[in-house]
Short mmCIF file of C-alpha atoms (C1' of nucleotides) in Angstrom, two decimals:
data_model
loop_
_atom_site.label_atom_id
_atom_site.label_comp_id
_atom_site.label_asym_id
_atom_site.label_seq_id
_atom_site.Cartn_x
_atom_site.Cartn_y
_atom_site.Cartn_z
CA MET N 30 211.53 45.02 254.03
CA LEU N 31 209.83 44.93 250.70
CA ALA N 32 207.99 41.82 251.74
CA TYR N 33 206.59 43.73 254.68
CA ALA N 34 205.65 46.70 252.56
CA GLN N 35 203.95 44.39 250.16
CA GLN N 36 201.90 42.99 252.97
CA VAL N 37 200.70 46.26 254.31
CA SER N 38 199.79 47.92 251.07
CA ASN N 39 199.44 45.38 248.34
CA SER N 40 195.99 44.54 249.54
CA ALA N 41 194.70 47.75 248.05
CA TYR N 42 195.52 46.40 244.64
CA VAL N 43 194.68 42.74 245.02
CA GLY N 44 191.94 41.80 242.65
CA ARG N 45 191.92 45.11 240.87
CA ARG N 46 190.21 44.72 237.53
CA VAL N 47 190.13 46.84 234.46
CA LYS N 48 186.94 48.82 234.56
CA PRO N 49 184.69 48.70 231.49
CA SER N 50 185.29 52.36 230.75
CA GLU N 51 189.04 51.76 230.62
CA LYS N 52 188.82 48.59 228.60
CA GLY N 53 187.92 50.32 225.38
CA ASP N 54 190.77 52.81 225.40
CA ALA N 55 193.89 50.79 224.65
CA SER N 56 196.31 53.70 224.93
CA ALA N 57 195.17 54.42 228.47
CA GLU N 58 196.30 50.97 229.51
CA ARG N 59 199.68 51.00 227.86
CA GLY N 60 202.93 52.75 228.49
CA PHE N 61 205.04 52.93 231.56
CA GLU N 62 202.84 55.27 233.55
CA ALA N 63 199.75 53.21 232.94
CA SER N 64 201.50 50.00 233.95
CA LEU N 65 202.75 51.68 237.07
CA LYS N 66 199.23 52.68 237.99
CA LEU N 67 197.84 49.24 237.27
CA MET N 68 200.55 46.99 238.58
CA GLY N 69 202.41 49.20 240.99
CA MET N 70 201.92 48.91 244.69
CA LYS N 71 201.73 51.85 247.02
CA LEU N 72 204.36 51.77 249.77
CA PRO N 73 204.68 54.07 252.78
CA TYR N 74 208.04 55.06 254.23
CA ALA N 75 208.64 56.97 257.40
CA ARG N 76 211.13 59.82 257.61
CA ASN N 77 214.67 58.45 257.18
CA ALA N 78 213.43 54.95 256.36
CA GLU N 79 215.44 53.07 253.78
CA VAL N 80 213.72 52.31 250.49
CA TYR N 81 216.63 50.22 249.33
CA GLY N 82 220.21 49.78 250.42
CA GLN N 83 223.52 50.19 248.70
CA ASP N 84 224.38 47.17 246.50
CA GLU N 85 220.95 45.70 247.08
CA PRO N 86 219.52 43.92 244.02
CA ALA N 87 217.53 46.37 241.92
CA GLU N 88 214.18 44.62 241.98
CA TYR N 89 211.83 47.58 241.80
CA VAL N 90 211.46 50.91 240.11
CA TYR N 91 209.70 53.63 242.09
CA LYS N 92 207.65 56.73 241.61
CA VAL N 93 207.26 59.29 244.37
CA LEU N 94 203.64 59.98 245.26
CA LYS N 95 204.06 62.08 248.38
CA GLY N 96 207.09 63.30 250.29
CA SER N 97 210.61 63.07 248.91
CA VAL N 98 213.52 60.70 248.57
CA ARG N 99 217.30 61.03 248.49
CA THR N 100 219.82 58.57 247.07
CA HIS N 101 223.30 58.43 248.51
CA LYS N 102 226.53 56.56 248.78
CA LEU N 103 228.20 56.28 252.16
CA LEU N 104 231.94 55.86 252.64
CA ASP N 105 233.48 53.88 255.48
CA ASP N 106 234.72 57.01 257.22
CA GLY N 107 231.30 58.61 257.25
CA ARG N 108 231.63 60.82 254.21
CA ARG N 109 228.44 60.84 252.21
CA GLN N 110 227.57 61.87 248.69
CA ILE N 111 223.95 62.39 247.80
CA GLY N 112 223.20 61.51 244.19
CA ALA N 113 219.82 63.08 243.75
CA PHE N 114 216.63 64.24 245.38
CA TYR N 115 213.32 62.91 244.10
CA LEU N 116 210.13 64.88 244.54
CA PRO N 117 206.53 63.87 243.86
CA ASN N 118 206.05 62.42 240.38
CA ASP N 119 209.77 61.71 239.99
CA ILE N 120 210.86 58.20 239.13
CA PHE N 121 213.88 56.62 240.76
CA GLY N 122 215.60 53.28 241.22
CA LEU N 123 215.92 52.48 237.52
CA GLU N 124 219.56 51.50 237.68
CA SER N 125 219.61 49.38 234.55
CA GLY N 126 222.26 47.26 236.26
CA ALA N 127 221.69 44.37 238.61
CA SER N 128 222.05 46.26 241.86
CA HIS N 129 221.57 49.73 243.27
CA ARG N 130 224.83 51.61 243.55
CA PHE N 131 223.27 54.26 245.74
CA ALA N 132 220.97 53.69 248.68
CA ALA N 133 217.59 55.42 248.79
CA GLU N 134 215.91 56.90 251.84
CA ALA N 135 212.76 58.85 252.54
CA ILE N 136 213.57 62.42 253.52
CA ALA N 137 210.14 63.03 255.04
CA ASP N 138 207.19 60.71 255.46
CA THR N 139 206.78 59.44 251.95
CA GLU N 140 204.61 57.32 249.72
CA VAL N 141 205.95 55.67 246.61
CA LEU N 142 204.53 53.49 243.90
CA ALA N 143 206.74 50.47 243.20
CA ILE N 144 206.77 48.20 240.21
CA LYS N 145 208.94 45.17 239.53
CA HIS N 146 211.86 45.83 237.26
CA SER N 147 211.28 42.47 235.61
CA THR N 148 207.69 43.41 234.84
CA LEU N 149 208.86 46.51 233.05
CA ALA N 150 211.54 44.56 231.20
CA SER N 151 209.04 42.09 229.80
CA LEU N 152 206.61 44.88 229.00
CA ALA N 153 209.34 46.67 227.11
CA GLN N 154 209.86 43.61 224.97
CA THR N 155 206.37 43.73 223.56
CA ASP N 156 205.67 47.41 223.82
CA ALA N 157 208.22 49.63 222.11
CA ALA N 158 206.65 52.71 223.69
CA VAL N 159 207.49 51.37 227.13
CA ALA N 160 211.03 50.64 226.04
CA ARG N 161 211.36 54.20 224.77
CA GLU N 162 209.95 55.61 227.95
CA LEU N 163 212.40 53.62 230.05
CA TRP N 164 215.28 54.96 228.00
CA GLN N 165 214.01 58.47 228.45
CA ILE N 166 213.95 58.06 232.20
CA ALA N 167 217.49 56.71 232.12
CA ALA N 168 218.52 59.57 229.85
CA ARG N 169 217.16 62.17 232.26
CA GLU N 170 219.01 60.45 235.05
CA LEU N 171 222.26 60.49 233.10
CA ASP N 172 221.79 64.13 232.14
CA HIS N 173 221.33 65.04 235.74
CA VAL N 174 224.44 63.25 236.97
CA HIS N 175 226.41 64.80 234.14
CA ASP N 176 225.34 68.25 235.23
CA GLN N 177 226.16 67.30 238.78
CA MET N 178 229.66 66.25 237.75
CA VAL N 179 230.35 69.68 236.28
CA LEU N 180 228.92 71.23 239.40
CA LEU N 181 231.05 69.14 241.74
CA GLY N 182 234.20 69.34 239.68
CA ARG N 183 234.21 72.89 238.45
CA SER N 184 232.25 75.32 240.53
CA SER N 185 232.52 77.40 243.67
CA ALA N 186 230.40 77.05 246.78
CA GLN N 187 228.29 80.05 245.80
CA GLU N 188 227.67 78.66 242.34
CA ARG N 189 226.71 75.29 243.74
CA VAL N 190 224.17 76.70 246.16
CA ALA N 191 222.75 79.04 243.51
CA SER N 192 222.43 76.16 241.04
CA PHE N 193 220.77 74.08 243.69
CA LEU N 194 218.19 76.74 244.49
CA ILE N 195 217.40 77.26 240.82
CA GLU N 196 217.05 73.51 240.35
CA MET N 197 214.65 73.31 243.25
CA ALA N 198 212.75 76.37 242.08
CA ASN N 199 212.29 74.89 238.62
CA ARG N 200 211.06 71.65 240.07
CA SER N 201 208.53 73.14 242.44
CA ALA N 202 205.09 74.41 241.55
CA ASN N 203 205.83 77.96 242.59
CA ARG N 204 209.11 79.14 241.15
CA THR N 205 209.58 82.09 243.43
CA GLU N 206 208.70 80.61 246.77
CA PHE N 207 209.06 77.01 247.79
CA ASP N 208 209.94 74.61 250.59
CA LEU N 209 213.10 72.59 250.95
CA PRO N 210 212.22 69.11 252.15
CA MET N 211 215.86 68.31 252.95
CA SER N 212 218.16 69.43 255.74
CA ARG N 213 221.25 71.58 255.37
CA GLN N 214 223.33 68.45 255.83
CA ASP N 215 221.54 66.84 252.89
CA ILE N 216 222.15 69.90 250.74
CA ALA N 217 225.80 69.94 251.75
CA ASP N 218 226.25 66.27 250.92
CA TYR N 219 224.52 66.83 247.63
CA LEU N 220 226.75 69.75 246.67
CA GLY N 221 230.02 68.39 248.02
CA LEU N 222 230.24 71.06 250.72
CA THR N 223 229.88 71.33 254.50
CA ILE N 224 226.74 72.52 256.24
CA GLU N 225 228.59 75.63 257.39
CA THR N 226 229.52 76.59 253.86
CA VAL N 227 225.97 76.03 252.63
CA SER N 228 224.59 78.11 255.47
CA ARG N 229 227.08 80.89 254.82
CA ALA N 230 226.31 80.93 251.11
CA LEU N 231 222.60 81.23 251.85
CA SER N 232 223.16 83.99 254.39
CA CYS N 233 225.31 85.84 251.90
CA MET N 234 222.60 85.65 249.23
CA GLU N 235 220.06 86.90 251.71
CA ARG N 236 222.31 89.82 252.64
CA LYS N 237 222.62 90.69 248.95
CA ALA N 238 218.81 90.53 248.78
CA PHE N 239 218.85 87.81 246.13
CA ILE N 240 216.69 85.59 248.30
CA GLU N 241 214.70 85.62 251.49
CA LEU N 242 214.55 82.83 254.06
CA PRO N 243 211.27 83.17 255.98
CA SER N 244 212.32 79.99 257.74
CA ALA N 245 215.23 77.60 257.31
CA ARG N 246 213.24 75.34 255.03
CA LYS N 247 211.44 78.04 253.06
CA VAL N 248 213.03 79.99 250.23
CA ARG N 249 211.80 83.01 248.34
CA ILE N 250 213.66 84.07 245.23
CA LYS N 251 213.75 87.85 245.13
CA ASN N 252 216.13 88.50 242.27
CA ARG N 253 215.97 85.78 239.67
CA ALA N 254 218.18 87.62 237.21
CA ALA N 255 221.02 88.01 239.69
CA PHE N 256 220.77 84.31 240.33
CA ARG N 257 221.18 83.30 236.74
CA GLY N 258 224.41 85.23 236.79
CA MET N 259 225.87 83.45 239.77
CA ARG N 260 224.79 79.92 239.02
CA LEU N 261 227.09 77.60 237.19
CA MET W 8 231.91 65.73 209.41
CA LEU W 9 230.39 62.31 209.72
CA ALA W 10 229.53 62.46 206.04
CA TYR W 11 233.19 62.93 205.28
CA ALA W 12 234.26 60.15 207.57
CA GLN W 13 231.72 57.91 205.97
CA GLN W 14 233.23 58.65 202.62
CA VAL W 15 236.77 57.92 203.53
CA SER W 16 236.26 54.74 205.46
CA ASN W 17 232.93 53.23 204.67
CA SER W 18 234.35 51.76 201.51
CA ALA W 19 236.12 49.13 203.52
CA TYR W 20 232.77 47.70 204.47
CA VAL W 21 230.75 48.29 201.35
CA GLY W 22 229.62 45.02 199.90
CA ARG W 23 230.79 42.97 202.85
CA ARG W 24 229.07 39.62 202.83
CA VAL W 25 228.55 37.01 205.47
CA LYS W 26 231.14 34.33 204.95
CA PRO W 27 229.91 30.73 204.71
CA SER W 28 231.56 29.79 207.97
CA GLU W 29 229.66 32.56 209.77
CA LYS W 30 226.35 31.88 208.11
CA GLY W 31 225.65 28.72 209.99
CA ASP W 32 226.27 30.13 213.44
CA ALA W 33 223.31 32.32 214.23
CA SER W 34 224.65 33.53 217.55
CA ALA W 35 227.78 34.87 215.90
CA GLU W 36 225.63 37.18 213.81
CA ARG W 37 223.49 38.51 216.60
CA GLY W 38 223.98 40.78 219.50
CA PHE W 39 225.38 44.24 219.75
CA GLU W 40 229.01 43.38 219.12
CA ALA W 41 228.22 41.36 216.03
CA SER W 42 226.04 44.12 214.62
CA LEU W 43 228.77 46.61 215.27
CA LYS W 44 231.23 44.51 213.34
CA LEU W 45 228.83 43.95 210.48
CA MET W 46 227.18 47.30 210.17
CA GLY W 47 229.62 49.62 211.83
CA MET W 48 231.94 51.82 209.85
CA LYS W 49 235.51 52.45 210.72
CA LEU W 50 236.33 56.12 211.24
CA PRO W 51 239.73 57.74 211.78
CA TYR W 52 240.20 60.78 213.96
CA ALA W 53 243.34 62.83 214.33
CA ARG W 54 244.60 63.95 217.72
CA ASN W 55 242.18 66.50 219.21
CA ALA W 56 239.65 65.99 216.42
CA GLU W 57 236.04 66.19 217.49
CA VAL W 58 234.02 62.99 217.23
CA TYR W 59 230.84 64.82 218.17
CA GLY W 60 230.05 68.18 219.68
CA GLN W 61 228.12 69.23 222.73
CA ASP W 62 224.34 69.17 222.15
CA GLU W 63 224.82 67.55 218.77
CA PRO W 64 222.13 64.98 217.91
CA ALA W 65 223.18 61.55 219.13
CA GLU W 66 223.13 59.71 215.83
CA TYR W 67 225.85 57.17 216.38
CA VAL W 68 227.24 54.90 219.03
CA TYR W 69 230.97 54.27 218.95
CA LYS W 70 233.53 51.69 219.90
CA VAL W 71 237.20 52.58 220.24
CA LEU W 72 239.47 50.44 218.07
CA LYS W 73 242.75 52.27 218.47
CA GLY W 74 243.78 55.34 220.41
CA SER W 75 241.57 56.95 223.04
CA VAL W 76 238.73 59.39 223.43
CA ARG W 77 237.64 61.88 226.06
CA THR W 78 234.20 63.35 226.61
CA HIS W 79 233.81 66.78 228.14
CA LYS W 80 231.60 69.72 228.83
CA LEU W 81 232.98 73.19 228.35
CA LEU W 82 231.71 76.25 230.23
CA ASP W 83 231.63 79.74 228.76
CA ASP W 84 234.48 80.94 230.91
CA GLY W 85 236.79 78.13 229.82
CA ARG W 86 236.30 75.75 232.71
CA ARG W 87 236.12 72.19 231.51
CA GLN W 88 234.90 68.97 233.05
CA ILE W 89 235.93 65.71 231.47
CA GLY W 90 233.30 63.03 231.86
CA ALA W 91 235.26 59.95 230.94
CA PHE W 92 238.16 58.50 229.04
CA TYR W 93 237.52 55.69 226.57
CA LEU W 94 240.26 53.23 225.70
CA PRO W 95 240.33 50.52 223.01
CA ASN W 96 237.24 48.27 223.16
CA ASP W 97 235.29 50.79 225.18
CA ILE W 98 231.92 51.92 223.88
CA PHE W 99 230.83 55.53 224.09
CA GLY W 100 228.20 57.90 222.78
CA LEU W 101 225.21 55.88 223.95
CA GLU W 102 223.41 58.80 225.54
CA SER W 103 219.91 57.31 225.41
CA GLY W 104 218.65 60.86 224.99
CA ALA W 105 218.30 62.77 221.77
CA SER W 106 221.55 64.69 221.93
CA HIS W 107 225.03 64.36 223.38
CA ARG W 108 225.42 66.34 226.55
CA PHE W 109 229.19 66.02 226.46
CA ALA W 110 231.41 66.52 223.45
CA ALA W 111 233.83 63.76 222.41
CA GLU W 112 237.36 64.23 221.12
CA ALA W 113 240.20 61.97 220.12
CA ILE W 114 243.05 62.25 222.61
CA ALA W 115 245.58 60.70 220.26
CA ASP W 116 245.22 59.51 216.68
CA THR W 117 242.26 57.24 217.00
CA GLU W 118 240.08 54.80 215.11
CA VAL W 119 236.51 54.11 216.11
CA LEU W 120 233.75 51.90 214.85
CA ALA W 121 230.46 53.78 214.52
CA ILE W 122 226.96 52.40 214.24
CA LYS W 123 223.71 54.28 213.87
CA HIS W 124 221.76 54.63 217.06
CA SER W 125 218.56 54.02 215.10
CA THR W 126 219.92 50.75 213.78
CA LEU W 127 220.56 49.56 217.30
CA ALA W 128 217.15 50.75 218.43
CA SER W 129 215.36 48.73 215.78
CA LEU W 130 217.61 45.74 216.43
CA ALA W 131 216.76 45.93 220.10
CA GLN W 132 213.08 45.71 219.26
CA THR W 133 213.43 42.30 217.70
CA ASP W 134 216.41 40.98 219.62
CA ALA W 135 216.04 41.05 223.40
CA ALA W 136 219.71 40.18 223.78
CA VAL W 137 220.69 43.41 222.05
CA ALA W 138 218.30 45.36 224.24
CA ARG W 139 219.87 43.80 227.31
CA GLU W 140 223.35 44.55 226.09
CA LEU W 141 222.48 48.18 225.48
CA TRP W 142 221.14 48.48 228.99
CA GLN W 143 224.31 46.96 230.35
CA ILE W 144 226.41 49.51 228.53
CA ALA W 145 224.23 52.30 229.89
CA ALA W 146 224.45 50.77 233.36
CA ARG W 147 228.24 50.70 233.26
CA GLU W 148 228.21 54.30 232.17
CA LEU W 149 225.91 55.27 235.03
CA ASP W 150 228.00 53.34 237.54
CA HIS W 151 231.08 55.17 236.43
CA VAL W 152 229.48 58.59 236.67
CA HIS W 153 228.17 57.74 240.11
CA ASP W 154 231.65 56.81 241.27
CA GLN W 155 232.95 59.98 239.74
CA MET W 156 230.38 62.02 241.65
CA VAL W 157 231.61 60.64 244.96
CA LEU W 158 235.15 61.30 243.85
CA LEU W 159 234.44 64.89 242.86
CA GLY W 160 232.23 65.67 245.80
CA ARG W 161 233.93 63.94 248.66
CA SER W 162 237.62 63.30 248.21
CA SER W 163 240.96 65.04 248.49
CA ALA W 164 243.38 65.71 245.67
CA GLN W 165 245.58 62.79 246.74
CA GLU W 166 242.63 60.42 246.81
CA ARG W 167 241.47 61.57 243.40
CA VAL W 168 244.82 61.02 241.77
CA ALA W 169 245.27 57.66 243.48
CA SER W 170 241.80 56.55 242.37
CA PHE W 171 242.58 57.69 238.87
CA LEU W 172 245.81 55.71 238.69
CA ILE W 173 244.11 52.59 240.01
CA GLU W 174 241.32 53.02 237.50
CA MET W 175 243.82 53.32 234.69
CA ALA W 176 245.85 50.39 235.99
CA ASN W 177 242.77 48.18 236.11
CA ARG W 178 241.82 49.13 232.58
CA SER W 179 245.22 48.53 231.04
CA ALA W 180 246.69 45.18 230.06
CA ASN W 181 249.59 45.45 232.47
CA ARG W 182 248.41 46.47 235.90
CA THR W 183 251.74 47.56 237.24
CA GLU W 184 253.12 49.56 234.35
CA PHE W 185 251.12 51.45 231.78
CA ASP W 186 250.93 54.54 229.61
CA LEU W 187 248.69 57.52 230.10
CA PRO W 188 247.31 58.64 226.77
CA MET W 189 246.05 61.92 228.20
CA SER W 190 247.81 65.10 229.27
CA ARG W 191 248.03 66.45 232.80
CA GLN W 192 245.43 69.02 231.86
CA ASP W 193 243.06 66.23 230.84
CA ILE W 194 243.65 64.43 234.11
CA ALA W 195 243.09 67.64 236.04
CA ASP W 196 239.83 68.38 234.23
CA TYR W 197 238.73 64.82 234.84
CA LEU W 198 239.42 64.99 238.56
CA GLY W 199 238.24 68.52 239.17
CA LEU W 200 241.73 69.77 240.01
CA THR W 201 244.42 71.96 238.45
CA ILE W 202 247.43 70.60 236.57
CA GLU W 203 249.71 71.84 239.33
CA THR W 204 247.83 69.90 241.97
CA VAL W 205 247.87 66.75 239.85
CA SER W 206 251.56 67.14 239.23
CA ARG W 207 252.28 67.70 242.91
CA ALA W 208 250.22 64.68 243.93
CA LEU W 209 252.13 62.50 241.48
CA SER W 210 255.49 63.84 242.66
CA CYS W 211 254.48 63.21 246.23
CA MET W 212 253.57 59.60 245.46
CA GLU W 213 256.85 59.14 243.70
CA ARG W 214 258.72 60.56 246.69
CA LYS W 215 256.89 58.10 248.94
CA ALA W 216 257.96 55.34 246.50
CA PHE W 217 254.38 54.35 245.78
CA ILE W 218 254.90 54.87 242.08
CA GLU W 219 257.61 55.58 239.55
CA LEU W 220 257.33 57.92 236.58
CA PRO W 221 259.87 56.81 233.95
CA SER W 222 258.42 59.55 231.78
CA ALA W 223 255.52 61.95 232.20
CA ARG W 224 253.15 59.63 230.38
CA LYS W 225 254.38 56.33 231.83
CA VAL W 226 253.43 55.04 235.26
CA ARG W 227 254.78 52.13 237.26
CA ILE W 228 252.92 51.09 240.39
CA LYS W 229 255.47 50.08 243.02
CA ASN W 230 253.32 49.71 246.10
CA ARG W 231 249.83 48.59 245.25
CA ALA W 232 248.84 48.01 248.85
CA ALA W 233 249.72 51.53 249.90
CA PHE W 234 247.61 52.75 247.04
CA ARG W 235 244.51 50.94 248.06
CA GLY W 236 244.85 52.72 251.37
CA MET W 237 244.97 56.19 249.89
CA ARG W 238 242.40 55.87 247.18
CA LEU W 239 238.84 56.89 247.81
"C1'" DC P 13 208.76 76.14 279.36
"C1'" DG P 14 212.72 73.17 278.84
"C1'" DT P 15 215.19 70.12 275.90
"C1'" DC P 16 217.21 68.70 271.85
"C1'" DA P 17 218.15 68.90 266.99
"C1'" DT P 18 219.12 72.02 263.55
"C1'" DT P 19 221.00 76.17 261.83
"C1'" DT P 20 223.84 80.18 262.00
"C1'" DT P 21 227.95 82.69 263.04
"C1'" DG P 22 232.84 83.35 264.27
"C1'" DA P 23 237.87 82.48 264.28
"C1'" DA P 24 241.65 79.76 262.94
"C1'" DG P 25 243.80 76.59 259.93
"C1'" DA P 26 244.40 73.39 255.91
"C1'" DC P 27 244.15 72.47 251.33
"C1'" DT P 28 244.01 73.71 246.77
"C1'" DG P 29 244.32 77.42 243.34
"C1'" DT P 30 246.97 81.17 241.25
"C1'" DC P 31 250.91 83.24 239.43
"C1'" DA P 32 255.48 82.80 238.03
"C1'" DA P 33 259.75 80.66 236.89
"C1'" DC P 34 262.26 76.79 235.49
"C1'" DG P 35 263.23 72.21 233.21
"C1'" DC P 36 262.64 68.88 229.71
"C1'" DG P 37 261.85 66.76 225.20
"C1'" DC P 38 261.21 67.46 220.46
"C1'" DG P 39 260.83 69.24 215.97
"C1'" DT P 40 262.37 72.96 212.96
"C1'" DG P 41 265.34 75.66 210.59
"C1'" DG P 42 269.57 77.99 210.17
"C1'" DC D 10 274.78 69.56 213.69
"C1'" DC D 11 273.26 72.55 216.92
"C1'" DA D 12 270.48 76.42 218.50
"C1'" DC D 13 266.14 77.86 219.11
"C1'" DG D 14 261.32 77.88 219.99
"C1'" DC D 15 257.38 75.63 221.65
"C1'" DG D 16 254.40 72.60 224.16
"C1'" DC D 17 254.20 70.24 228.25
"C1'" DG D 18 255.33 69.24 232.93
"C1'" DT D 19 257.41 70.44 237.48
"C1'" DT D 20 258.39 73.28 241.37
"C1'" DG D 21 257.99 77.29 244.52
"C1'" DA D 22 255.75 81.18 246.97
"C1'" DC D 23 251.66 83.17 248.11
"C1'" DA D 24 246.69 83.97 248.31
"C1'" DG D 25 242.02 82.56 248.64
"C1'" DT D 26 238.38 79.44 249.51
"C1'" DC D 27 236.54 76.10 252.06
"C1'" DT D 28 236.86 73.23 256.19
"C1'" DT D 29 237.33 72.60 261.01
"C1'" DC D 30 236.38 73.53 265.60
"C1'" DA D 31 233.64 76.00 268.79
"C1'" DA D 32 229.77 78.50 270.46
"C1'" DA D 33 225.53 80.94 270.13
"C1'" DA D 34 220.85 81.26 268.13
"C1'" DT D 35 216.75 79.38 266.41
"C1'" DG D 36 212.93 76.41 266.20
"C1'" DA D 37 210.29 72.11 266.89
"C1'" DC D 38 208.12 69.27 270.23
"C1'" DG D 39 206.84 67.21 274.36
#
DNA sequence: CGTCATTTTGAAGACTGTCAACGCGCGTGG
DNA sequence: CCACGCGCGTTGACAGTCTTCAAAATGACG
């Protein structure tokens, strides 16, 4: 899979050279982001395509360019838990362990930038700034799952959906009106609920005039204050 | 608090010198574990004492020597989510971020070995093995939280309690009979349940002759196979 | 315009939470 | 030495929330 992706898109980066204007500015060519830009390869994924599978070796670290990605774990009986959603500019796949414990899939048609984990590891050895940056990414990841644990373990359906909407609002450009790239099923599996419960919670909030749903995938926050009160 | 602890127990390590027998073996003096032994300080905590608080700066990384530790997040209204239990030889407090998102408390009278996060960070810069080890610890932590997310989001009370018992069995020396250092309330807050539900699940398993409870804090696994079937 | 996936809504039921009472072990103090 | 109180755990009855099952509505797409 990755071999294929490499074929189709690596060409864009083959033979790329540091331009004279970049050469002089050392800081522009260092750090994680810079390395990603220089050495990363752009990969396209269709809607629902798998970026990596569960328990697959964690060879690459990714950054979302366009579209969005979900990570999940699937149980034998079909139950699914979504670990996180990644939107443009988010980094994912840095598992620090040998293999991915969650699978990753494109939610919509998506483009990611991928860089070898081993490349980053060796970079981190010489460049302390890269090492620090990697830890920060891991820290954000851990923070998020910690919050998610409290959400899943200790909150009601209403609180979960409210927290989710606030999270999405904060992550989108426009904090009062935004699109949801994921389906109700994805939201439900992210929040540990059923689609029906998610739908009901949303309808309830719309009835209370806290939000408006111009369409199923579009949300408008009408009463931010009320929201803060009902989130976890 | 840490200043106090330093006072009372650091003395044991003040002036410690590398013994001749150790001096020759470079590998014995390197790595995370070795550093911990050399530079760590032994700290005692009474039952329910706080090792560090929520949102406190993450200055130290700890290893449990005796006793056990729980990490938790407390909500304003009293709801609590326990993140993990740490038993002897477990390492905790490596948050990678600036501050601890969960608080840590001693469950019973406990002794830990503490080492400055900054010390490890600078060690990791020169010693790649230490850097690798730190990532492994973080990876284990992340794996555990991921498992816990699936547990909290997608499993029944019975499955949660069964998973918990198996987890504890696997972590204890004797896999068929072991002690639980934590209370029912701790277990409940770890599994996202109430004490009553935990108690009922345990009673039910005892009735089915899957386990035996010689006392509230002692567990004997009688039917391991049946367990594997009911865990998550 | 029809078809299919997705979402919403409704009714019934299951599971877990809540409230309350009881039991047990243990340390304290009379 | 025993009674008592206290923390902790268990059990029961009931209520509430969320899930399940079913059907209707909506919307995307050919």
